[in-house]
PDB file of C-alpha atoms in Angstrom:
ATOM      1  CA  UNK A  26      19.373  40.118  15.340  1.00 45.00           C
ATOM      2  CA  UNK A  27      18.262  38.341  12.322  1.00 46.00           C
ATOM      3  CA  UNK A  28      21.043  35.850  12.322  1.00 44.00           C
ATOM      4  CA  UNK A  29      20.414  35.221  16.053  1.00 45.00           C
ATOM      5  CA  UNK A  30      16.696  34.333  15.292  1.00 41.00           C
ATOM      6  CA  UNK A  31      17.417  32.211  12.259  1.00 37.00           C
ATOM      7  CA  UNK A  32      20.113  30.387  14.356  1.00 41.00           C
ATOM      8  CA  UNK A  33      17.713  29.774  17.315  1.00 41.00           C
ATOM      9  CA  UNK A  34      14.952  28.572  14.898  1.00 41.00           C
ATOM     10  CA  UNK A  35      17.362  26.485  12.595  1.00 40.00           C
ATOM     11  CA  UNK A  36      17.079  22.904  14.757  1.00 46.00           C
ATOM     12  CA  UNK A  37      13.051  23.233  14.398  1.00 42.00           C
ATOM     13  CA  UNK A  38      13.134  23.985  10.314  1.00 41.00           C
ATOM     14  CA  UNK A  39      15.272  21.422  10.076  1.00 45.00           C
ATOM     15  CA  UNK A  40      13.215  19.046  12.625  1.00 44.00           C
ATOM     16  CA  UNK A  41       9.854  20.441  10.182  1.00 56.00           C
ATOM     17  CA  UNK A  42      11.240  18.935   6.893  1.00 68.00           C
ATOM     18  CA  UNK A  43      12.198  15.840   7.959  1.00 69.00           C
ATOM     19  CA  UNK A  44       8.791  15.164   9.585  1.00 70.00           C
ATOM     20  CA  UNK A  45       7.201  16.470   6.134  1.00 83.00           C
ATOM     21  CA  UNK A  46       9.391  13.777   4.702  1.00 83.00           C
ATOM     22  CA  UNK A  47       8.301  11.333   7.009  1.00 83.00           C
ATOM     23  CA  UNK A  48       4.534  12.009   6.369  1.00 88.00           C
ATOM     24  CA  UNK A  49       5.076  11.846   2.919  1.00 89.00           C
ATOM     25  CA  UNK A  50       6.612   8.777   3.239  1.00 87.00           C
ATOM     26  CA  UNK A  51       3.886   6.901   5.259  1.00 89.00           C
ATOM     27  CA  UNK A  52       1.243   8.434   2.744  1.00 90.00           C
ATOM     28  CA  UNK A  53       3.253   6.447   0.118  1.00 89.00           C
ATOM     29  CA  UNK A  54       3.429   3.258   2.581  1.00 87.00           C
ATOM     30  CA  UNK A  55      -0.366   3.047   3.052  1.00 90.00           C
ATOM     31  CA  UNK A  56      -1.088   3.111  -0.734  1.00 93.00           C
ATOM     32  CA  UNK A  57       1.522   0.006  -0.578  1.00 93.00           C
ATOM     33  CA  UNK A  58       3.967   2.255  -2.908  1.00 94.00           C
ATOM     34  CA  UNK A  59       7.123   1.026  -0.217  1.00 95.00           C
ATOM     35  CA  UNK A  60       9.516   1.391  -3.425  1.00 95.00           C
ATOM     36  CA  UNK A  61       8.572   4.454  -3.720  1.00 94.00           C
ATOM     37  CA  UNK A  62       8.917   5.341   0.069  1.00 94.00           C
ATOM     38  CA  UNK A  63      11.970   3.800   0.178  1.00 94.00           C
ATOM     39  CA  UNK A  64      13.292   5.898  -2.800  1.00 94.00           C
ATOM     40  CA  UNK A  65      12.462   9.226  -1.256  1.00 92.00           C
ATOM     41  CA  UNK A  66      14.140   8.659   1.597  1.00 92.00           C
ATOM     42  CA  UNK A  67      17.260   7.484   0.099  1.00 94.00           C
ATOM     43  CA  UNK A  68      17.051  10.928  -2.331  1.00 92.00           C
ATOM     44  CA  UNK A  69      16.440  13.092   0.565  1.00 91.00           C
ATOM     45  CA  UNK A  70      19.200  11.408   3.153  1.00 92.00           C
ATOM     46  CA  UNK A  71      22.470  12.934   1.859  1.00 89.00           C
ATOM     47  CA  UNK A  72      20.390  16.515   2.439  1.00 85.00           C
ATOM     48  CA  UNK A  73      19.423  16.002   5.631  1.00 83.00           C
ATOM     49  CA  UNK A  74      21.385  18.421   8.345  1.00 81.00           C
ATOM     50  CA  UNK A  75      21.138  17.155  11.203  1.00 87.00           C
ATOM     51  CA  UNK A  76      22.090  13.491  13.713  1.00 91.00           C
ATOM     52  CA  UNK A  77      18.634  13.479  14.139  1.00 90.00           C
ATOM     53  CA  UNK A  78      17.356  13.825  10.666  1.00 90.00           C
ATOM     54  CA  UNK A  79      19.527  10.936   9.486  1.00 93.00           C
ATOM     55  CA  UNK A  80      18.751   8.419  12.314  1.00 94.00           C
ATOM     56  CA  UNK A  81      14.729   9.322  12.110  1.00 93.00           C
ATOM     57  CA  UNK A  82      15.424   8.039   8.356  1.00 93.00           C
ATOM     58  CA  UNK A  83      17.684   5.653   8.129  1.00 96.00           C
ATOM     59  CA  UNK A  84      14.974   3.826  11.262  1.00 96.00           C
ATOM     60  CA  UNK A  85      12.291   4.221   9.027  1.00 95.00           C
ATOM     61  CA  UNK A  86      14.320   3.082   5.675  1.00 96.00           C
ATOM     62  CA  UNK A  87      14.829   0.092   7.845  1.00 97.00           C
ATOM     63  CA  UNK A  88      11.241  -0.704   8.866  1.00 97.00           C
ATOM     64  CA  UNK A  89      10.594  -0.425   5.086  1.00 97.00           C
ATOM     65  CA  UNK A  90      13.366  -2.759   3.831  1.00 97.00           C
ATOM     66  CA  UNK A  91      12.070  -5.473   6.637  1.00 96.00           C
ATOM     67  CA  UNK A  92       8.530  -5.451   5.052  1.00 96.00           C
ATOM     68  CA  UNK A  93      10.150  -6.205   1.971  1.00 96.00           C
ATOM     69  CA  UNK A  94      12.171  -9.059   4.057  1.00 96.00           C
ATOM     70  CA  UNK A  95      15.434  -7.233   2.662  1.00 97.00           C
ATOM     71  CA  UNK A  96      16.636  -8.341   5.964  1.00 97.00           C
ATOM     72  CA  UNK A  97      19.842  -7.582   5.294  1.00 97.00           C
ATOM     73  CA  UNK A  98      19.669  -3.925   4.205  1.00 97.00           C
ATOM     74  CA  UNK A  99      17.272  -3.288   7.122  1.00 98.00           C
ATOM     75  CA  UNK A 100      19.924  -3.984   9.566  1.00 98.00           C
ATOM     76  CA  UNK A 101      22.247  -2.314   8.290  1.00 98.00           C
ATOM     77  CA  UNK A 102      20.173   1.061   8.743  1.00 97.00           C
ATOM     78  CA  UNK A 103      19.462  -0.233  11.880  1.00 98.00           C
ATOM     79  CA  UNK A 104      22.884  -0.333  12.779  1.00 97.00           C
ATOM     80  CA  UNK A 105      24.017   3.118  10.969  1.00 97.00           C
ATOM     81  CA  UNK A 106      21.001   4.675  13.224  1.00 97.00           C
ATOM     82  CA  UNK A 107      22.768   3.329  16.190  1.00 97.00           C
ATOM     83  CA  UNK A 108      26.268   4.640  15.434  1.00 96.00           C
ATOM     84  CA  UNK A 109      24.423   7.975  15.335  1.00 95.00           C
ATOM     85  CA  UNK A 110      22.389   8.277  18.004  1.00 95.00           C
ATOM     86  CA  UNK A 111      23.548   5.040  20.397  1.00 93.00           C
ATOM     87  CA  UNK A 112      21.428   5.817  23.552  1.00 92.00           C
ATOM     88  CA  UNK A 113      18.155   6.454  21.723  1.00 91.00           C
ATOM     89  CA  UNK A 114      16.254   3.574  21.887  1.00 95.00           C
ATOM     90  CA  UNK A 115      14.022   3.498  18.112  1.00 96.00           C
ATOM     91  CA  UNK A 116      16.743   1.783  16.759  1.00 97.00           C
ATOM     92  CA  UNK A 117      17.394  -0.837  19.218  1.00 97.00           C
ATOM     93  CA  UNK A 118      13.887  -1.767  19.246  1.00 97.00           C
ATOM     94  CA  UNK A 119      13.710  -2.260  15.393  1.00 97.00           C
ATOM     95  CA  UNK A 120      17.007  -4.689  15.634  1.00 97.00           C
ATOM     96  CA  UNK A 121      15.176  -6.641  18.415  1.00 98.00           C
ATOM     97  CA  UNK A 122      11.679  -6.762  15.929  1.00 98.00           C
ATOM     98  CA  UNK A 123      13.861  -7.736  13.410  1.00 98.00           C
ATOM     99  CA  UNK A 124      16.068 -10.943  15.243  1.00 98.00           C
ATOM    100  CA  UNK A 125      12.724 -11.687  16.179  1.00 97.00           C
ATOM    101  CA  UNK A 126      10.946 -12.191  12.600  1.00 97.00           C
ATOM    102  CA  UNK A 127      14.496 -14.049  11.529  1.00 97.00           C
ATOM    103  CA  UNK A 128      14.732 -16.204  14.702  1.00 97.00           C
ATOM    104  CA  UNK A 129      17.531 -15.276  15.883  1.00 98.00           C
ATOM    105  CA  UNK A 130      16.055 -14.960  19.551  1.00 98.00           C
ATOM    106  CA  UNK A 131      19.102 -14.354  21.845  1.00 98.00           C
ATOM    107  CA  UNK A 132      20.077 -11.110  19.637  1.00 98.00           C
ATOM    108  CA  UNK A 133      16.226 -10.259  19.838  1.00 98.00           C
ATOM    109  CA  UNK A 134      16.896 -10.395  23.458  1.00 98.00           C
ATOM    110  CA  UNK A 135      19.547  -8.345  23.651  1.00 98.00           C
ATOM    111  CA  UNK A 136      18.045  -5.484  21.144  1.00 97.00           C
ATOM    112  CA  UNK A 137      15.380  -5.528  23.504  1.00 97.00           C
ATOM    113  CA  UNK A 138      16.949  -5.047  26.673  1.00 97.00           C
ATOM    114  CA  UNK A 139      18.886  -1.979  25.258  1.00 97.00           C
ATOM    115  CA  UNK A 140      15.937  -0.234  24.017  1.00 97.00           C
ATOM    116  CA  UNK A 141      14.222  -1.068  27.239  1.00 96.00           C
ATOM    117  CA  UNK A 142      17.227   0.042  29.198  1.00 96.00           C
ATOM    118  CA  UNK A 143      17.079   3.685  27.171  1.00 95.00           C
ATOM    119  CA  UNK A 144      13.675   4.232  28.172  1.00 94.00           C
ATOM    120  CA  UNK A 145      11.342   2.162  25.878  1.00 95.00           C
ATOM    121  CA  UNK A 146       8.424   1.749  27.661  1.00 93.00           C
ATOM    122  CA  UNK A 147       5.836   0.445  24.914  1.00 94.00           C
ATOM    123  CA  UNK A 148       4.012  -2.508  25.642  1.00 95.00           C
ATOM    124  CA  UNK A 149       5.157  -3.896  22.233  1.00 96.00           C
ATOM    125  CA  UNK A 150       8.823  -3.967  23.467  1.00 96.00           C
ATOM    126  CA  UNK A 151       8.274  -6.403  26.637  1.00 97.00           C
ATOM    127  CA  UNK A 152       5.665  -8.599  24.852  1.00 97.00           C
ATOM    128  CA  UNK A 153       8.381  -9.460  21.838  1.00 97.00           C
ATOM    129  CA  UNK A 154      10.910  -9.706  24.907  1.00 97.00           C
ATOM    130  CA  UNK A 155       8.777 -12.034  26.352  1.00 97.00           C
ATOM    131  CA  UNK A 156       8.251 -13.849  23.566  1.00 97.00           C
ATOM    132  CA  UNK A 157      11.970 -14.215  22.568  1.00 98.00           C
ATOM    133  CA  UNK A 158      12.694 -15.355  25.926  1.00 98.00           C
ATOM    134  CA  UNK A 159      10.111 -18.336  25.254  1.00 96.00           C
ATOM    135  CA  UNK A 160      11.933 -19.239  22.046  1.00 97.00           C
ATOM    136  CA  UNK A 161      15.392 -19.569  24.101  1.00 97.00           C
ATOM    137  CA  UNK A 162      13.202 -21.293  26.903  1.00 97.00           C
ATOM    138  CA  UNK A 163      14.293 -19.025  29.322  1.00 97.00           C
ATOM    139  CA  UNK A 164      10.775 -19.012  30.643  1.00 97.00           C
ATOM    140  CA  UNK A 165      10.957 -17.988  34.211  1.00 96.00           C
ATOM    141  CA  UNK A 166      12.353 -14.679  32.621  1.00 97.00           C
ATOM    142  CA  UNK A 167       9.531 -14.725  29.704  1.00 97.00           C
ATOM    143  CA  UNK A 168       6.842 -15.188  32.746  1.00 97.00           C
ATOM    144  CA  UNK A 169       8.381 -12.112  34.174  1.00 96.00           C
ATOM    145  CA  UNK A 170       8.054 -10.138  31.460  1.00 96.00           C
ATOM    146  CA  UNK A 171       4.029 -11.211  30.694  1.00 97.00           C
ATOM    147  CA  UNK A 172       3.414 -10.267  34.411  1.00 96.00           C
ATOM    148  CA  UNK A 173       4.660  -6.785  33.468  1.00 95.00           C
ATOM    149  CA  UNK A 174       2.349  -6.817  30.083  1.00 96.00           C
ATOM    150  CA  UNK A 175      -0.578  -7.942  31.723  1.00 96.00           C
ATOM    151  CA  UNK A 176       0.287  -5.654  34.662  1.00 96.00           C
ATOM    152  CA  UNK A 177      -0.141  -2.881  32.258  1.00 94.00           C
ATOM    153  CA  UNK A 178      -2.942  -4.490  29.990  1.00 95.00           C
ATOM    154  CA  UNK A 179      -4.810  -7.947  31.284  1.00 94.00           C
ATOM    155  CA  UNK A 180      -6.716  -7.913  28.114  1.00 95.00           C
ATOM    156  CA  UNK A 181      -3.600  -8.159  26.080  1.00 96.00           C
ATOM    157  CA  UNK A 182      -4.571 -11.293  24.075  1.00 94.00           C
ATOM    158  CA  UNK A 183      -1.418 -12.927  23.414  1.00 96.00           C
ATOM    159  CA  UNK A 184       0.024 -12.019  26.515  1.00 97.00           C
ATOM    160  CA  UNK A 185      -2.499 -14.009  28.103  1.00 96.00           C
ATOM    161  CA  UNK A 186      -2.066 -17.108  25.623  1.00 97.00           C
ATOM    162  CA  UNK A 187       1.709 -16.927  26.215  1.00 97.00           C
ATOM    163  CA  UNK A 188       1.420 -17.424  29.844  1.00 98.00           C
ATOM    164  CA  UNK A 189      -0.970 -20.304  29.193  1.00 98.00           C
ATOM    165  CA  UNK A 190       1.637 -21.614  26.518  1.00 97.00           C
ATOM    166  CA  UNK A 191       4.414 -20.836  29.003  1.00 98.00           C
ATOM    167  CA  UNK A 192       2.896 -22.953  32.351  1.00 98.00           C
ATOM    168  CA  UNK A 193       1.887 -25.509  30.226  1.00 97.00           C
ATOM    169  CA  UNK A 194       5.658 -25.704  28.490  1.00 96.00           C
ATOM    170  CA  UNK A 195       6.662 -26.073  32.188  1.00 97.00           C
ATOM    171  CA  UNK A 196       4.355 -29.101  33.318  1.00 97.00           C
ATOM    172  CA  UNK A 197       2.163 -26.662  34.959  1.00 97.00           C
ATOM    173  CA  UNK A 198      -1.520 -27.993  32.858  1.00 98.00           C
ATOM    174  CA  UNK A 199      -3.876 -26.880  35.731  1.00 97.00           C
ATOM    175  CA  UNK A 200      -2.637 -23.433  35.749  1.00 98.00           C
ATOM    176  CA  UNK A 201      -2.549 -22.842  32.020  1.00 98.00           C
ATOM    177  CA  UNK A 202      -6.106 -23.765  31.391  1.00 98.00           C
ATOM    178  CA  UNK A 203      -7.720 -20.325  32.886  1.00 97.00           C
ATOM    179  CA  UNK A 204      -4.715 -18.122  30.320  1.00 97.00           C
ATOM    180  CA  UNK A 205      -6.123 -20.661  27.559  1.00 98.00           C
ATOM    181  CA  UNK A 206      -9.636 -20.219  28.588  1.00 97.00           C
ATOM    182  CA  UNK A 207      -9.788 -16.129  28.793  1.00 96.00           C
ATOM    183  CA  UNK A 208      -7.336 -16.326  25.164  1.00 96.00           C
ATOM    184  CA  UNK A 209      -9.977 -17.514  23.559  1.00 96.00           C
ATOM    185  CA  UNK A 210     -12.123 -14.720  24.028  1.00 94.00           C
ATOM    186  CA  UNK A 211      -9.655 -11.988  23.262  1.00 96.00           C
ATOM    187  CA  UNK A 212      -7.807 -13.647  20.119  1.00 95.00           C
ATOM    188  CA  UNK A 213      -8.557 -13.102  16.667  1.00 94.00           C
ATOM    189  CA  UNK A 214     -10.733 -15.107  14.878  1.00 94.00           C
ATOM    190  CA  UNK A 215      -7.644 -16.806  12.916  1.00 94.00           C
ATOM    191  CA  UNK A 216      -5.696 -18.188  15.875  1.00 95.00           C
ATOM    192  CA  UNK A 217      -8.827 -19.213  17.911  1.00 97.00           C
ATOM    193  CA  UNK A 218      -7.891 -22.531  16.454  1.00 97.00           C
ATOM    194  CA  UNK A 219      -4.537 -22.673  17.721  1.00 97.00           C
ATOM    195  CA  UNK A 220      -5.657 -21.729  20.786  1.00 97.00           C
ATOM    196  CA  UNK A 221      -7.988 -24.733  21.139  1.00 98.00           C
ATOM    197  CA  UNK A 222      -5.142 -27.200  20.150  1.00 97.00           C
ATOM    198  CA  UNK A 223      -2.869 -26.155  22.472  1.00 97.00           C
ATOM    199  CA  UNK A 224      -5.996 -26.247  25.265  1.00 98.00           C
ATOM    200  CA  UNK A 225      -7.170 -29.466  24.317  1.00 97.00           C
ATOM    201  CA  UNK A 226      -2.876 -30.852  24.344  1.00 97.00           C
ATOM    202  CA  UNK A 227      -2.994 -29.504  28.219  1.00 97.00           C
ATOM    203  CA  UNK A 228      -6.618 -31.312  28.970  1.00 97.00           C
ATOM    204  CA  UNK A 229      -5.050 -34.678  27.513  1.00 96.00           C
ATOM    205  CA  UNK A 230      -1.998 -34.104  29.932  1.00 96.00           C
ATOM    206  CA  UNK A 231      -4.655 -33.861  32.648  1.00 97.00           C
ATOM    207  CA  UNK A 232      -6.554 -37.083  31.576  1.00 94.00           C
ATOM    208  CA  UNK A 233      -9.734 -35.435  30.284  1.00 95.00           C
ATOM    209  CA  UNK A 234     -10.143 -36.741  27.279  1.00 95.00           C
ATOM    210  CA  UNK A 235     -13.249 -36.352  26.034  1.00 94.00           C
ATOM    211  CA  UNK A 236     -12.763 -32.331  25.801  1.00 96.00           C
ATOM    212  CA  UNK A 237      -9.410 -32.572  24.788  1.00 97.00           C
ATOM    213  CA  UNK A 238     -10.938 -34.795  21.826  1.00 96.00           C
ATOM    214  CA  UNK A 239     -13.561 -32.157  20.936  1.00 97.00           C
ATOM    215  CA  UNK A 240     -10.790 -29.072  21.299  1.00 97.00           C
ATOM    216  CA  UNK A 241      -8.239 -30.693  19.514  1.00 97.00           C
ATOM    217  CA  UNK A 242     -10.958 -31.712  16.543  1.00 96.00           C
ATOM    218  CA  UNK A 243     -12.143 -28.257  17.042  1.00 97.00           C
ATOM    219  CA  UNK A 244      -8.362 -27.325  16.413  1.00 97.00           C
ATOM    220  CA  UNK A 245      -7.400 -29.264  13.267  1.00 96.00           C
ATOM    221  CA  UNK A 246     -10.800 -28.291  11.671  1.00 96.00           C
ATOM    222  CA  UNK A 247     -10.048 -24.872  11.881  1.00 95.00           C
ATOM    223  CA  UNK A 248      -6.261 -25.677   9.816  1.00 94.00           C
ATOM    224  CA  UNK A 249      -4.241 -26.437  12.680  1.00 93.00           C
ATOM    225  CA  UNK A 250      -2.060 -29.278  11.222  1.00 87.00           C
ATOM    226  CA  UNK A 251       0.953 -29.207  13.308  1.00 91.00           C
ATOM    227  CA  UNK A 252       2.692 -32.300  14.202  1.00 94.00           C
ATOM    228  CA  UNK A 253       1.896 -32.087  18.505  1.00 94.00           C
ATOM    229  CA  UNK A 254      -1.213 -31.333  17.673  1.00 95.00           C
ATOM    230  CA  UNK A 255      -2.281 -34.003  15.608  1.00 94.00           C
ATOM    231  CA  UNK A 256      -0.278 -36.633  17.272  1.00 95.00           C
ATOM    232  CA  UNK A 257      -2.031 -35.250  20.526  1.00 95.00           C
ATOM    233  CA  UNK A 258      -5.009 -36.283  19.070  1.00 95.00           C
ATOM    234  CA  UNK A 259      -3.699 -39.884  18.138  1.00 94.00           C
ATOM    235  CA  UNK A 260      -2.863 -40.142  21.309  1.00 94.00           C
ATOM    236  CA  UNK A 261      -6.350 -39.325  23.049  1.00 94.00           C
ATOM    237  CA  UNK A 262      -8.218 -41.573  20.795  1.00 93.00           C
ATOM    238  CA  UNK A 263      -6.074 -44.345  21.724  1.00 91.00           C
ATOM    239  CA  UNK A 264      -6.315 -44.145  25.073  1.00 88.00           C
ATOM    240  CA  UNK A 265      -9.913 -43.334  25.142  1.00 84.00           C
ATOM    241  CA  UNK A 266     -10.187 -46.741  22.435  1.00 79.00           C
ATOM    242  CA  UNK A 267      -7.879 -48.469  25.233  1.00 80.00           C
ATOM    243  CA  UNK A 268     -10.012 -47.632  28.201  1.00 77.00           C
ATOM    244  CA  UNK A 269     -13.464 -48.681  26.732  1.00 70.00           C
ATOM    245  CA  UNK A 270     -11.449 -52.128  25.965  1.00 54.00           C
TER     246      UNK A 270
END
């Protein structure tokens, strides 16, 4: 009877200590000690007993190594995790995070869809999705995927500049004013100015230049310094110079 209950109750000690390692771990992360996170889980990994022990670890391993941009390292737990568990979907969705920070868009892509496809359902996932399918300008696809964040959240703030950024990308000005417009209510403080370049690039395109003038001053005042930007603004001041001639 006794070995009957410790073998029924075996899968949640072992399930116990790896979330105390875990929590131990993220106490360590917050205090910005990630050496020291990263340490105990590489002591504690060759004890671990079970599948799911390792791939929990080696997961969050990874998501340590990447915010110490040991890229390299990071996807190689990644990848271990998958060889372990291959239809969970943690793992998957850490790859696609992680083609995503390195630009390497199409693999972000298909990390994404795999996770997705194994029952990911966070927000996060179709949002980076989306946003890897703007970087490959797939963007009928990447408008697809905002639908389904907004569906879910219409506050989302960059889901709603991204479908701005994505109509205007396509020629469609008009339409991408309103995203730009309600973006600049729900974005942080430190992207309001790149919000206001882009905004004032798609009022040029429609020939208004005075208030692309004033959001694309409004822009480069706050540190926007990228080239369209500026040379959007060359461009409205000569054709405003050109049409008081």
């Amino acid at each position: 009877m006794k070995l009957y209950m410790f073998i029924l109750f075996f899968p949640i000690l072992v399930f116990s200590q790896t979330i105390n390692i875990l929590e131990l771990v993220e106490q360590k992360e917050k205090l910005g000690k990630i050496d020291t996170a990263i340490r105990i889980i590489s002591e504690n990994l060759p004890k671990a007993n079970s599948k799911f022990s390792v791939y929990k670890m080696l997961v969050k391993r990874g998501y340590l190594y990447m915010s110490k941009n040991n890229n390299l390292d990071a996807e190689l737990d990644f990848e271990k995790a998958i060889q372990i568990i291959p239809d969970s979907n943690q793992a998957y969705t850490a790859k696609g995070y992680l083609y995503l920070k390195l630009g390497r868009f199409f693999y972000s892509v298909e990390n994404f869809d795999k996770a997705i496809a194994n029952g990911n359902k966070d927000i996060s996932a179709f949002f980076c999705r989306a946003h890897a399918l703007w970087d490959i300008k797939d963007y009928e696809k990447a408008m697809s995927e905002i639908n389904k964040v907004l569906l879910s959240d219409k506050n989302h703030p960059d889901a709603n500049y991204l479908k701005g950024r994505i109509y205007a990308r396509t020629g469609r000005y008009k339409e991408a004013l309103p995203w730009y417009n309600l973006a600049l209510y729900l974005q942080p403080q430190y992207k309001i100015a790149e919000v206001y370049g882009y905004r004032g690039i798609a009022l040029a395109a429609l020939g208004e230049f005075d208030k692309a003038e004033e959001d694309l001053q409004k822009s480069i005042d706050g540190g926007m310094q990228r080239d369209e930007i500026t040379f959007a603004m060359t461009e409205v001041q000569r054709k405003k110079y050109m049409k008081g001639k």
